[in-house]
Every structure is written in structure tokens, then in C-alpha cells.
């Protein structure tokens, strides 16, 4: 089976670090986490986990770019790369208009343009060691990494939800991170867009990473209940609602996720059934999977079972 990483939920920082250490011991290849709002900063607890682990990679899915100047993220990445060389996978993205503007008061206009420039700056710093950049949204001049720091060539991944973002991922990213996207949508819309973007820049198409919620239950009623509880908010977000509609699964009047959408999105069943379904996702052309545990009753037990499954 190809690479499968584990998404860890927002617990306390101590619990998060403990989960990462356990995942490292079990042989999980990559642990992923989201960042936003006033939640714990994932690069900070990744740094704490880095000195207590041996091989596990640390994926950010994603760090929103608007609240964090690129110089800050570069500084954080350099620390983590020094503590755990070659184990950071830096996923970034603009996040969403509602959270950036309505909650944080930031300007979300030209989000993809800002993302493109942000990636260019990270690439200069983390791959070449110096920045001299003038863009429409960011300007940074006469900056270099300290002489004792070798550019770590950190993989730079970007989030993608709609066709334009997947095209941009094909142009500039080291991987595209999808989220809550039905599989047909990824195969028929995302992958072709990435191929066009890569062709436009005469580069190889980067890997496509699929976010896959997983439920350990073959009772579809329980799967629906757990999925709506833990994933239902996405139907109320305009960008996701638009993507679901493009994929043939329009949400309800109040943003409700349909049974058909959940059936398509969520991998569920026994351990052997889940493993078979994940294999089939790879067979459709997906390069990597991020599994999100959706808990039915015992989050810790189900998370451990998922670690065992993806490392089996």
C-alpha cells in the first residue's frame, strides 16, 4: 500500500505530543494536523514532538498564510528542520473567506495570488537560502539564512479545493492537499487541472493527497450520525458547498450533507473492509491519503486501531 498519514485531532498539546510519539513507535509515516483560530500552534508542538521521536514526518494541513507573515513561518520551519532534518512537510493555504475576514478581519481578496507569492518566498528561503522578492502582495529584500544553516529544501504543499487551486498546485507545489473532496471529483476535475498546471510550467505533475474520513463501523446509521456530528460544518461553508455541488452532491437548505455524499466521502466498515477501500482509492490514481478518524464511541481506541491498520 502507498503512503497513508494520520490526521490527529485537536487535543491538549500534551495529549497531541503523546499521540505523535505513539504513532512514531507504531511506524506511522506521517502525522498531519490543522492550524487556525486560537488552537494550539502545530509547529510548536511538532517541535516538542520532534525531539522525542525518531522517524515520523510532520505534515501541516494546513498553515493559513494570511495571519502569518512568511518570515515567521520560515523561522519556525528552520527550527523544526534542525530538530528533525527532512521530516517536515509544509502545507499552506489561504483558508476561507469567512474565517479570514469575518473572524480575523483580514483581507481575503486575491487569495490564490497571495498563495502563489507566499510559495515563491518559501521556495527562495528554504531551497536557495536567500530572499529578494517584489510582488503584488509581498515584498522581502536582502534576507539570507544564517551562514551555519543549510537550506533544508522543505517540501512545500498547498491546499486545493476548486479547479483553479488544483491548477495552481500543478504549477508550483510539491503536492496538493485536498480536503473533503469526493473521489470522482478528485479523479475527473482535480487531477486533470493539476496536469494542465504542471504542463503550463513544463514540470512533472506533483502528487495529489486525498483527505479520507474513516469510521470503524459497518452500521451505516451510526456512520451517518458520527459523520454529520464531526463533519457537518463543512456543508455550511460556501467554498465547500460549491465544491460539493460541482461534485454532484449539493448540500441541503441549511447546509446538510446528504446521505449520498457521506456514503461517497467516508470509508467505513471492519478493518479488512476499510483496508480494501483504501487500496481502491490508490488504484484510481491518488498518490497519498490522509486518514481522519471519525469516532463512533471510543476515540483513543479507534485512533489506535487506525494506526495499526495503516502500518500493517
XYZ file of N, CA, C and O in Angstrom, residues 11 29 40 42 49 51-52 78 83 91 104 128 135-136 148 167 176 207 233-234 241 244-246 248 301 307-308:
112
model
N -6.374 17.991 20.534
C -6.472 17.663 21.943
C -5.649 18.716 22.681
O -5.321 19.763 22.137
N 3.934 6.744 9.007
C 4.892 7.507 8.204
C 4.795 9.005 8.435
O 5.808 9.695 8.593
N -3.976 25.380 19.519
C -2.527 25.250 19.721
C -1.779 25.317 18.395
O -2.231 24.792 17.381
N 0.536 24.228 15.700
C 1.010 22.889 15.391
C 2.514 22.812 15.210
O 3.149 21.810 15.556
N 7.548 17.443 19.783
C 7.492 16.018 19.450
C 8.736 15.572 18.688
O 9.151 14.413 18.781
N 11.862 16.113 19.116
C 12.993 15.669 19.936
C 12.672 14.389 20.708
O 13.537 13.847 21.388
N 11.418 13.916 20.573
C 11.026 12.692 21.279
C 10.643 11.565 20.318
O 10.097 10.548 20.736
N 12.716 26.444 9.972
C 14.151 26.228 10.169
C 14.410 25.519 11.492
O 15.257 24.616 11.588
N 15.765 20.293 14.200
C 15.468 19.273 15.210
C 15.181 17.917 14.569
O 15.512 16.872 15.146
N 2.599 22.256 4.539
C 1.380 22.530 3.788
C 0.803 23.876 4.178
O 0.603 24.157 5.363
N -11.155 37.078 11.664
C -9.849 37.687 11.915
C -9.698 39.087 11.336
O -8.714 39.769 11.620
N 16.891 27.952 -1.522
C 18.077 28.672 -2.003
C 18.816 29.426 -0.896
O 19.980 29.794 -1.057
N 6.582 41.491 -5.124
C 5.352 41.018 -5.734
C 4.236 42.022 -5.536
O 4.445 43.143 -5.055
N 3.047 41.619 -5.894
C 1.880 42.478 -5.707
C 1.419 42.500 -4.258
O 0.761 43.452 -3.831
N 25.429 29.349 9.006
C 25.533 27.987 9.553
C 24.338 27.106 9.202
O 24.331 25.911 9.505
N -5.141 23.655 -10.355
C -4.276 24.085 -11.452
C -3.019 24.749 -10.895
O -1.892 24.468 -11.344
N -0.444 18.579 -3.729
C -1.711 19.256 -3.459
C -2.441 18.494 -2.366
O -2.563 17.267 -2.423
N 2.334 15.137 -6.640
C 1.383 14.172 -6.082
C 0.091 14.844 -5.605
O 0.093 16.008 -5.184
N -20.140 20.608 9.631
C -19.893 22.058 9.472
C -19.441 22.419 8.067
O -19.631 23.557 7.624
N -18.848 21.472 7.345
C -18.318 21.794 6.029
C -19.429 22.154 5.039
O -19.214 22.947 4.126
N -19.459 24.026 0.059
C -20.772 23.792 -0.546
C -20.677 23.873 -2.065
O -21.292 23.069 -2.789
N -18.969 20.682 -3.291
C -19.889 19.541 -3.234
C -20.879 19.587 -4.402
O -21.190 18.558 -5.008
N -21.346 20.788 -4.730
C -22.267 20.936 -5.852
C -21.585 20.570 -7.169
O -22.156 19.855 -8.003
N -20.344 21.043 -7.353
C -19.582 20.687 -8.554
C -19.412 19.177 -8.672
O -19.356 18.630 -9.781
N -21.514 16.974 -7.715
C -22.791 16.288 -7.883
C -23.505 15.968 -6.589
O -24.453 15.168 -6.566
N -9.293 4.418 21.327
C -9.248 3.041 20.827
C -9.308 3.010 19.298
O -8.557 2.266 18.640
N -4.099 3.477 13.474
C -2.635 3.410 13.378
C -2.190 2.010 13.000
O -1.314 1.829 12.136
N -2.774 1.005 13.649
C -2.400 -0.378 13.348
C -2.742 -0.744 11.909
O -1.965 -1.434 11.234
